[in-house]
mmCIF file of C-alpha atoms in Angstrom:
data_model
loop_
_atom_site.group_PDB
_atom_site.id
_atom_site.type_symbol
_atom_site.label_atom_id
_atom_site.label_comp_id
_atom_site.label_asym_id
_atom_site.label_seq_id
_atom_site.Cartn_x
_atom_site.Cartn_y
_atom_site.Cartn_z
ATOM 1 C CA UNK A 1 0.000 0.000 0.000
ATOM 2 C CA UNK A 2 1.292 3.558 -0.727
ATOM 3 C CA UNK A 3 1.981 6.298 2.048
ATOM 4 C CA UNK A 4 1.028 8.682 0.113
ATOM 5 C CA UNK A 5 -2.762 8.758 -1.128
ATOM 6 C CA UNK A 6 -4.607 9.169 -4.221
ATOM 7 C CA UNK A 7 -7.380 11.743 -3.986
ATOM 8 C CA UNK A 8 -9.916 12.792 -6.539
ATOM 9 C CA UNK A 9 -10.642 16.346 -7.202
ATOM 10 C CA UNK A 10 -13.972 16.344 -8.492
ATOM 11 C CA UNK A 11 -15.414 14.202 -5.529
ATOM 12 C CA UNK A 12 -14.911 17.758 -3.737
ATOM 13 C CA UNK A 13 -15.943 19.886 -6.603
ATOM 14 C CA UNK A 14 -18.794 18.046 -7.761
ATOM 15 C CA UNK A 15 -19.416 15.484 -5.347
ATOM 16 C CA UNK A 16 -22.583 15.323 -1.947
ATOM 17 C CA UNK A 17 -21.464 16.949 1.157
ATOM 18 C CA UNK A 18 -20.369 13.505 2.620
ATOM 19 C CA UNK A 19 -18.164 12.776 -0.136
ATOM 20 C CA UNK A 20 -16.882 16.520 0.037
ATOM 21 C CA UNK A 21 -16.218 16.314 4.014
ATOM 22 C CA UNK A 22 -14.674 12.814 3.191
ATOM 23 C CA UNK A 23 -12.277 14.682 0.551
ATOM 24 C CA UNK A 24 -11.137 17.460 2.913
ATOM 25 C CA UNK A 25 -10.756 14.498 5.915
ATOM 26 C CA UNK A 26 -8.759 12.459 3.467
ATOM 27 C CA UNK A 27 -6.360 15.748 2.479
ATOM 28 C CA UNK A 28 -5.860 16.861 5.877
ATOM 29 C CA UNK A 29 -4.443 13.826 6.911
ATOM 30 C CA UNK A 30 -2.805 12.531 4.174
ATOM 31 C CA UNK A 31 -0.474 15.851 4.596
ATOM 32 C CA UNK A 32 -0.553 15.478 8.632
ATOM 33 C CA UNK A 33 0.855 12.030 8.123
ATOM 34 C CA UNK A 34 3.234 12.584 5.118
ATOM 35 C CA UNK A 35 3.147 15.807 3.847
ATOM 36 C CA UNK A 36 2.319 15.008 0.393
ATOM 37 C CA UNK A 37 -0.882 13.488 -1.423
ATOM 38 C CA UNK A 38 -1.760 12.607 -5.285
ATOM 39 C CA UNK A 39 -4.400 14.266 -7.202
ATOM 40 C CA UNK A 40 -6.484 12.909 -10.125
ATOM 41 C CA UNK A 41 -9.548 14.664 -11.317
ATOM 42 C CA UNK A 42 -7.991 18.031 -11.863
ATOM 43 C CA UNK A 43 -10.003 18.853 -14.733
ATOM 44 C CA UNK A 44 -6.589 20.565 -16.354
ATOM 45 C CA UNK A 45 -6.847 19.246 -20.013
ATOM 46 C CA UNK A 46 -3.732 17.246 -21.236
ATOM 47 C CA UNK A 47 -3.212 18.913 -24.344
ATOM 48 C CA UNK A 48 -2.036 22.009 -22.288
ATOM 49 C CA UNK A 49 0.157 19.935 -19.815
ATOM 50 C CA UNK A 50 1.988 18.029 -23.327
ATOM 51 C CA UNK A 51 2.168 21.517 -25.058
ATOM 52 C CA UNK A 52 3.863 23.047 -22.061
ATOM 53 C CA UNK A 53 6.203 20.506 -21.774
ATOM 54 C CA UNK A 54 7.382 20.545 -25.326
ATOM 55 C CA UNK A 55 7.698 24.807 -25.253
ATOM 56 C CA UNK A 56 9.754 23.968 -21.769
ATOM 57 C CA UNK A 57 12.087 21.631 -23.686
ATOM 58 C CA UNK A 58 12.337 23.691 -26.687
ATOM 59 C CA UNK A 59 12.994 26.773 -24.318
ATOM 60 C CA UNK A 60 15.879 24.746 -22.604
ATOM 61 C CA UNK A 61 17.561 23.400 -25.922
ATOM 62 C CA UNK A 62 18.614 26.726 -26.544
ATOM 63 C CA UNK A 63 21.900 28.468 -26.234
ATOM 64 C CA UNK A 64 23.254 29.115 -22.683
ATOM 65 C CA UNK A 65 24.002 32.577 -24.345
ATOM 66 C CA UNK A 66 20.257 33.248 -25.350
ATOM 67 C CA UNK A 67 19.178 32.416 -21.994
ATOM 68 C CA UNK A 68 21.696 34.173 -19.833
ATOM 69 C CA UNK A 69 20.080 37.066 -21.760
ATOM 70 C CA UNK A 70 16.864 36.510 -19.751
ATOM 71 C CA UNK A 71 18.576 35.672 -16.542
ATOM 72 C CA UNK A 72 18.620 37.585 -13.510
ATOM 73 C CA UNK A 73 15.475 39.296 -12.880
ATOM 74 C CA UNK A 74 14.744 39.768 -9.138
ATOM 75 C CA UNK A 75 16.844 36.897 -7.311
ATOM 76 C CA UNK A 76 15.324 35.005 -9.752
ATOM 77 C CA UNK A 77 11.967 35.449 -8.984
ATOM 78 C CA UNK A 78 11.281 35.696 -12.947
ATOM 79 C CA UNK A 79 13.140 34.608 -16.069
ATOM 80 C CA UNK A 80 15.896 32.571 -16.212
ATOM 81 C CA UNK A 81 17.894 30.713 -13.557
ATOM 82 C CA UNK A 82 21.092 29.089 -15.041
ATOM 83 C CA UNK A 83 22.204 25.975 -14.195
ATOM 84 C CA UNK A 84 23.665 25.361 -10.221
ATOM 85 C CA UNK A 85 23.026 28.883 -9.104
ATOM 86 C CA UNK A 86 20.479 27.751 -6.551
ATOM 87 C CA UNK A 87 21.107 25.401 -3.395
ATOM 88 C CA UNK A 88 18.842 23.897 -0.638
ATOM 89 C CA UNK A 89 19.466 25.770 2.455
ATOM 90 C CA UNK A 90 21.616 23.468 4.404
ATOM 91 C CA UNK A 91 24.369 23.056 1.485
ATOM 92 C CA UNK A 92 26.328 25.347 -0.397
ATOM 93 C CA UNK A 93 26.792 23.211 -3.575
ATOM 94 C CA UNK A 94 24.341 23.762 -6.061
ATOM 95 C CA UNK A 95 21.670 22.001 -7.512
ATOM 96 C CA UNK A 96 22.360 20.373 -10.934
ATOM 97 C CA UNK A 97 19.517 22.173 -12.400
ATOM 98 C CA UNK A 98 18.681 25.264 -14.371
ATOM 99 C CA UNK A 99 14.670 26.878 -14.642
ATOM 100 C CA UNK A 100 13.073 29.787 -15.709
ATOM 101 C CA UNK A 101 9.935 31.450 -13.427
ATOM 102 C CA UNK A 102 6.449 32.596 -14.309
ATOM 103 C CA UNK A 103 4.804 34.555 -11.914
ATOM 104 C CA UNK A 104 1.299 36.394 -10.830
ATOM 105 C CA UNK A 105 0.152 39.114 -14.370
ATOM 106 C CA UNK A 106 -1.984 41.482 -13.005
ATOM 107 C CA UNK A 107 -4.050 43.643 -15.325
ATOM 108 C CA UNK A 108 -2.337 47.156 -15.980
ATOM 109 C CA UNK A 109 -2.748 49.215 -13.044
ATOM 110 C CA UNK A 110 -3.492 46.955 -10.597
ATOM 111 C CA UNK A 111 -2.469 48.275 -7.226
ATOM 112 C CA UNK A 112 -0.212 45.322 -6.816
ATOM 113 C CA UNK A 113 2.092 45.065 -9.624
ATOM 114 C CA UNK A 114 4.246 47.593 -7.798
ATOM 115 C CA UNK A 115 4.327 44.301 -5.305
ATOM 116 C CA UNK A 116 6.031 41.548 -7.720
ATOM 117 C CA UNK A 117 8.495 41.513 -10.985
ATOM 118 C CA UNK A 118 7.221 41.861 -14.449
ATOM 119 C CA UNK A 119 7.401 38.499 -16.228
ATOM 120 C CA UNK A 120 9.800 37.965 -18.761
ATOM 121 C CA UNK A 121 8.621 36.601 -22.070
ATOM 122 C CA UNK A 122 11.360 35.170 -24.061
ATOM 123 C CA UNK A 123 11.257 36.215 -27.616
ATOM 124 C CA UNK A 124 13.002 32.704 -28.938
ATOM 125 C CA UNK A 125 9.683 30.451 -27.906
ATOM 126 C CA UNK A 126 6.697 32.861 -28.273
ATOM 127 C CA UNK A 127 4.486 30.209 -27.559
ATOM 128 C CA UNK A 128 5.788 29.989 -23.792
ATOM 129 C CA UNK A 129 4.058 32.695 -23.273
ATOM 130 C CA UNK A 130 0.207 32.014 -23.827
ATOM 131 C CA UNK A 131 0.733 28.373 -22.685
ATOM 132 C CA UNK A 132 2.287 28.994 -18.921
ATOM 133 C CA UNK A 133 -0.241 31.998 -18.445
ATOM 134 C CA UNK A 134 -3.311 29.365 -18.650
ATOM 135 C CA UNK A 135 -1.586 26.473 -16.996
ATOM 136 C CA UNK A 136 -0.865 29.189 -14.270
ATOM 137 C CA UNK A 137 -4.388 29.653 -14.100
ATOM 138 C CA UNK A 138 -5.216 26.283 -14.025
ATOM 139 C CA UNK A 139 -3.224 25.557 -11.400
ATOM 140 C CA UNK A 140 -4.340 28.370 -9.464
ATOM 141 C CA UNK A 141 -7.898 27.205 -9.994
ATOM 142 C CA UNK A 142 -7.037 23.656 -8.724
ATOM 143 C CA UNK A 143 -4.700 25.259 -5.599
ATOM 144 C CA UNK A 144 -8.086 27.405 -4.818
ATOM 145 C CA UNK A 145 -9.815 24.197 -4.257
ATOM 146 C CA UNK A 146 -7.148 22.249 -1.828
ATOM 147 C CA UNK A 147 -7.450 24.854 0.139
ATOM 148 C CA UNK A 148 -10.722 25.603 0.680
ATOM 149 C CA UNK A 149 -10.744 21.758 1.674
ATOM 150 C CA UNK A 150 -7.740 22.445 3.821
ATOM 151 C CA UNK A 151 -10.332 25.048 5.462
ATOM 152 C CA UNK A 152 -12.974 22.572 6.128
ATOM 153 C CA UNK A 153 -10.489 20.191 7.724
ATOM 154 C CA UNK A 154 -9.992 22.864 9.742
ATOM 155 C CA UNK A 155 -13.466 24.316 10.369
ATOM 156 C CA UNK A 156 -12.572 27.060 9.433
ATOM 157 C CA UNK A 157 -14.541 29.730 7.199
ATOM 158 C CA UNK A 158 -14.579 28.176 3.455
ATOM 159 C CA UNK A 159 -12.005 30.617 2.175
ATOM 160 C CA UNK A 160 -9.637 31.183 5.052
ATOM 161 C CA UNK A 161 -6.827 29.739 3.018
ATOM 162 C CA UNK A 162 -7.672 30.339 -0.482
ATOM 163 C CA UNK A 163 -8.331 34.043 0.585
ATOM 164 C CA UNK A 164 -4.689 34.049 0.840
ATOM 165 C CA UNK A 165 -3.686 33.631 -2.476
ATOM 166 C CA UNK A 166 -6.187 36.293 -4.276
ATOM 167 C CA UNK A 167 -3.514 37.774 -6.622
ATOM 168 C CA UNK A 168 -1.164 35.954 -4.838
ATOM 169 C CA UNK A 169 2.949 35.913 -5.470
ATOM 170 C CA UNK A 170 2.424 32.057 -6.606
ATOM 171 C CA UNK A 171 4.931 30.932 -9.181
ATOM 172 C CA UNK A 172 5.541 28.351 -11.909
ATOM 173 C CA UNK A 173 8.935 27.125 -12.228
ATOM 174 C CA UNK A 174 10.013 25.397 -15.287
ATOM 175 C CA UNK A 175 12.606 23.244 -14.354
ATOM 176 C CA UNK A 176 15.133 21.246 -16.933
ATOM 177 C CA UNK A 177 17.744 18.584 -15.082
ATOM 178 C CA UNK A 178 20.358 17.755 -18.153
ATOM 179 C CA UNK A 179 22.431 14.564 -18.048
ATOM 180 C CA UNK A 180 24.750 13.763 -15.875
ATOM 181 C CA UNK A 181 28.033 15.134 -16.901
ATOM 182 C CA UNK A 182 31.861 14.391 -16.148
ATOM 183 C CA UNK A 183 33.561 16.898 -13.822
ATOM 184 C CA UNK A 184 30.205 17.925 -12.001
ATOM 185 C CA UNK A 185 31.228 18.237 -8.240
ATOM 186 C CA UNK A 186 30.615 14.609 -6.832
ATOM 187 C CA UNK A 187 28.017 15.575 -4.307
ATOM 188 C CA UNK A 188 25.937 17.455 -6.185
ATOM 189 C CA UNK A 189 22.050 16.563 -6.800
ATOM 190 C CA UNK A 190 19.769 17.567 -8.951
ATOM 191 C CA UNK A 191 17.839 18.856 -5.970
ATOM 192 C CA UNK A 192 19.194 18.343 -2.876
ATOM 193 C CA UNK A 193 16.999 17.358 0.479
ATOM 194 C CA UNK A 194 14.867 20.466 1.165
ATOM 195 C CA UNK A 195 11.389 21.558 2.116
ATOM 196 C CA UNK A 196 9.394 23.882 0.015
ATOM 197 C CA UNK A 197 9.017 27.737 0.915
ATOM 198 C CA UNK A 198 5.471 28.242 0.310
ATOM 199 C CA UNK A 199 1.480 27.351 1.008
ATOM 200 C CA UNK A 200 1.541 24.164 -0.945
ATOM 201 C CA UNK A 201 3.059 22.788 -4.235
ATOM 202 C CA UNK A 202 1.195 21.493 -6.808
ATOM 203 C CA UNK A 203 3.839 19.288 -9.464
ATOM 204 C CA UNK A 204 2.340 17.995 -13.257
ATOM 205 C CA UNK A 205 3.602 14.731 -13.967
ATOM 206 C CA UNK A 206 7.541 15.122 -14.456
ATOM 207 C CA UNK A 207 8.879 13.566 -17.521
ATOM 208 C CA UNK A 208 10.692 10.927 -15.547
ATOM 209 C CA UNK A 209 11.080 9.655 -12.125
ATOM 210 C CA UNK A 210 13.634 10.792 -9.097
ATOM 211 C CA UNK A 211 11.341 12.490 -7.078
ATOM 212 C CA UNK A 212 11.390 11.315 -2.955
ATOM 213 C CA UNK A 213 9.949 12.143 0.268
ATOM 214 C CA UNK A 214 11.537 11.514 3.793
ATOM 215 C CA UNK A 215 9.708 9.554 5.824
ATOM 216 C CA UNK A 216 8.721 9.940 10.037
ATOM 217 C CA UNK A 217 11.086 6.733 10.137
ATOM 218 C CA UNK A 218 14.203 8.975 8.438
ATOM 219 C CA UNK A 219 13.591 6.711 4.830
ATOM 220 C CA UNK A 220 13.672 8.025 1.696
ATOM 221 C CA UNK A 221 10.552 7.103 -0.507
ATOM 222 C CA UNK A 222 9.982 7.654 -4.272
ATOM 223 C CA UNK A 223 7.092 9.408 -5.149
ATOM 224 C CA UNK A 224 5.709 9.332 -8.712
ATOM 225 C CA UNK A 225 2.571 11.063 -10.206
ATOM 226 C CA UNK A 226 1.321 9.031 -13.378
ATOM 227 C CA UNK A 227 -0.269 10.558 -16.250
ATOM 228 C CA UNK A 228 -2.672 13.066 -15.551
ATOM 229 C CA UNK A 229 -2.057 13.117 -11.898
ATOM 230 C CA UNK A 230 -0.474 15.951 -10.120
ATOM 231 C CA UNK A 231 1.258 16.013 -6.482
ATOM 232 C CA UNK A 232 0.673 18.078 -3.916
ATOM 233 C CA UNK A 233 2.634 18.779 -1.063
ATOM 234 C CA UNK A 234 3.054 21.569 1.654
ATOM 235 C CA UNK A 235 5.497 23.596 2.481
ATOM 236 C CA UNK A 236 7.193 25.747 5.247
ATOM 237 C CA UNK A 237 4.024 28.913 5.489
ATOM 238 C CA UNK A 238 1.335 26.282 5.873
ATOM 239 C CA UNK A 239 3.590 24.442 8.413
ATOM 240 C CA UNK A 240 3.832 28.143 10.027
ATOM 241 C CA UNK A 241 0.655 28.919 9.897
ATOM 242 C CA UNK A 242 -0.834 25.530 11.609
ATOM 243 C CA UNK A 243 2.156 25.466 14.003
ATOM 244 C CA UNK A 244 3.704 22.377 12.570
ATOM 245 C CA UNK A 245 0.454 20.600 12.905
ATOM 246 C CA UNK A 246 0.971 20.050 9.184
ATOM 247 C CA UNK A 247 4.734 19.613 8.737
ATOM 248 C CA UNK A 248 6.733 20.895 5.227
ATOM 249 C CA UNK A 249 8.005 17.423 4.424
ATOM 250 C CA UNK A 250 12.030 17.175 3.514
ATOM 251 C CA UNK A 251 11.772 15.899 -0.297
ATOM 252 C CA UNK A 252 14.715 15.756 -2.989
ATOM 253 C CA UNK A 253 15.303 15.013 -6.544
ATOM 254 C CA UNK A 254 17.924 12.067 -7.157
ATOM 255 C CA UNK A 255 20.381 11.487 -9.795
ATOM 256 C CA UNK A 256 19.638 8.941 -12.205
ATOM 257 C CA UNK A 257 20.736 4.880 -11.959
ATOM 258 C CA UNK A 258 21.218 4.276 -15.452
ATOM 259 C CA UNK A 259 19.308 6.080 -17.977
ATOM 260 C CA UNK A 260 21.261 9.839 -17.969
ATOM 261 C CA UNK A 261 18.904 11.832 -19.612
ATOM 262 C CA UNK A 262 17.247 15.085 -18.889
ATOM 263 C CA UNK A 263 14.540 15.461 -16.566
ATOM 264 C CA UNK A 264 11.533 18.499 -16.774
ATOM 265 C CA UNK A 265 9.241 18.990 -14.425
ATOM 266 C CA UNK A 266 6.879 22.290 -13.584
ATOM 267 C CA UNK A 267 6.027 23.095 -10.164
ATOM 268 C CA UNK A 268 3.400 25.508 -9.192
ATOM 269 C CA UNK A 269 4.668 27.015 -5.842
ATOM 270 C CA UNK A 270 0.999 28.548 -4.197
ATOM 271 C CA UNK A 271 2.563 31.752 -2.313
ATOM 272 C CA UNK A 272 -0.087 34.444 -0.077
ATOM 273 C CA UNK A 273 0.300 37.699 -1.476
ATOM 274 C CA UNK A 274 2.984 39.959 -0.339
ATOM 275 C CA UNK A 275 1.559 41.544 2.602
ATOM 276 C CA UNK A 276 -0.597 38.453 4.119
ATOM 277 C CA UNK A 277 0.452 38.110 7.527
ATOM 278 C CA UNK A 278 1.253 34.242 8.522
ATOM 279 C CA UNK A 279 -0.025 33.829 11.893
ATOM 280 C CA UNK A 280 -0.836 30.723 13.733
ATOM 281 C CA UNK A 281 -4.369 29.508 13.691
ATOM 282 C CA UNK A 282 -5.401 29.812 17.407
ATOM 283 C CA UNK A 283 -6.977 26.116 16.946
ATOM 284 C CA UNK A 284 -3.452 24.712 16.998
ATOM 285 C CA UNK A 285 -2.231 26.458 19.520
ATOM 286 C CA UNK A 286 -2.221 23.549 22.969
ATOM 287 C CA UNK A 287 -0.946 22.935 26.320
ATOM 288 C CA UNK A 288 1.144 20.202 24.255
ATOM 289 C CA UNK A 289 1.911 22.173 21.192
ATOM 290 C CA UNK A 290 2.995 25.998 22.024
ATOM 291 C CA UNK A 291 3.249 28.371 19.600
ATOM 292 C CA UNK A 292 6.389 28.065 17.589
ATOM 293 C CA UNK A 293 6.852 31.135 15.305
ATOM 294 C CA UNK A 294 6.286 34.978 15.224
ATOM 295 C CA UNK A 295 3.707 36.680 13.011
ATOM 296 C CA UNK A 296 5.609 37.714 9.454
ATOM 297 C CA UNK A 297 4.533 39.119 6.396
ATOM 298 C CA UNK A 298 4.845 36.636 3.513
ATOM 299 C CA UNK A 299 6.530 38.732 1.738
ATOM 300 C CA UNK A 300 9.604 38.944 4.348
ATOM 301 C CA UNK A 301 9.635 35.381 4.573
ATOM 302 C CA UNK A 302 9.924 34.497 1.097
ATOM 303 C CA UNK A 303 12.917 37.346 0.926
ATOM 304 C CA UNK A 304 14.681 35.515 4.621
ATOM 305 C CA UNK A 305 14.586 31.837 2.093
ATOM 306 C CA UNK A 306 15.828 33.134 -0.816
ATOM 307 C CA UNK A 307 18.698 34.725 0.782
ATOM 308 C CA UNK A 308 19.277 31.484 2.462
ATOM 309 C CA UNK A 309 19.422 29.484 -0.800
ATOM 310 C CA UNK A 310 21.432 31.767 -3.170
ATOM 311 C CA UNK A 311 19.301 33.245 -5.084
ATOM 312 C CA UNK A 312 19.413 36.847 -3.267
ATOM 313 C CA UNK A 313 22.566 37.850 -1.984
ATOM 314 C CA UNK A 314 22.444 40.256 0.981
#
């Protein structure tokens, strides 16, 4: 039997109240106990998730000179992020992987786009472009969802969570692990042991496997989302915000055992906006379980991690 569970989307979406209680139930403690769960009935249509995937690789095959142009944007909040510039926070080797970032596009004038970086639109692939924008929203759609369950786990109001992430700083990180190469420093990973900054994650099928969880019992265990399945998995502001009643799960990305060839994958990494303020939910707040962390904006947290992984140097 698997640790981690196989949910269905639409038996929250469109299902009786039972079967959407049962859904939330399910969710809440399939991330209590492991920190990650597997979702099927998304309703994101394949085509997109296929077409994405082959602008990503086209995107990738090109130049490291073309894409250094696009590089650099924010501590690479958007654009381009070349290959072993970022590290999990513990290390100081990087990982053996290069990405590029789309982020939240607010209509013109919005009061918020002084908030987050423009997105950069390479000119190279113009269909990048139109096909991350809807995925974005896709995924956004499908994060909205989790966590209004999350909220009824809770009993909490229906969009306690999800209120979080209206025009939220949630990105979608293209990511593109090439082969294995000679002279790459021998304890380097293609993404080393780490836990994830934000609300939750929510990954597409990769193109191949690698992926693993820790376990409670300190064991690594491989995690793979079929076709038309996404994971989801929580990270460090929802283990703030419930004080560790929902832990951010230590996960990595291995090298591969025989087969050395690249490896894409597209994480959607569901942020609060800027100025939310995490705060612990008074529920999880016991005699047993004190409360752990100070109130901080999002915003300040996200800049405290990505100082602490490389990507913004103080």
């Amino acid at each position: 039997m698997s640790l981690v569970r196989t949910l269905d989307l639409k038996s929250y979406t469109h299902g009786s109240q039972a079967e959407r209680s049962k859904f939330a139930d399910e969710f809440g403690h399939g991330l209590k106990d492991i920190g990650f769960i597997t979702l099927e009935g998304h309703g994101i249509n394949p085509k997109l998730i296929a077409d994405t995937y082959a602008a990503i690789e086209k995107l990738f095959s090109l130049s490291p000179e073309i894409k250094q142009k696009y590089a650099g944007e924010s501590g690479g909040q958007r654009g381009y992020t070349g290959f072993m510039k970022e590290h999990a926070k513990q290390r100081t080797v990087g990982d053996l992987k290069e990405f590029w970032h789309v982020g939240q596009e607010l209509p013109h004038g919005h009061p918020m786009t002084m908030d987050y970086p423009a997105n950069v639109w390479i000119d190279e692939v113009p269909e990048l472009k139109p096909l991350t924008l809807s995925l974005y929203r896709e995924l956004e759609r499908v994060a909205r969802n989790m966590l209004e369950a999350l909220s009824l786990h809770f009993d909490l109001r229906q969009n306690f969570f999800s209120d979080m992430i209206n025009n939220g700083n949630s990105v979608l990180r293209l990511i593109h692990y090439p082969p294995l190469e000679e002279g790459m420093p021998q304890d380097a990973v293609r993404a080393a042991e780490h836990e994830d900054i934000n609300l939750i994650t929510l990954l597409c099928e990769a193109t191949t496997s690698g992926l693993e969880l820790l376990t409670n019992e300190g064991e690594w265990y491989p995690v793979e989302a079929l076709k038309g399945q996404i994971v989801v998995d929580a990270g460090d502001m929802l283990q703030r915000i419930t004080n560790k009643v929902i832990p951010a799960t230590t996960h990595r990305v291995v090298n591969p055992k025989g087969e050395n060839s690249s490896r894409y994958s597209m994480p959607f990494f569901v942020h609060p906006y800027s100025g939310y303020l995490l705060e612990t939910i008074p529920s999880t707040i016991t005699p047993d379980n004190p409360e752990r962390w100070p109130a901080i904006t999002a915003g300040d947290f996200l800049y405290e991690r990505l100082v602490e992984i490389g990507l913004i140097k103080k």
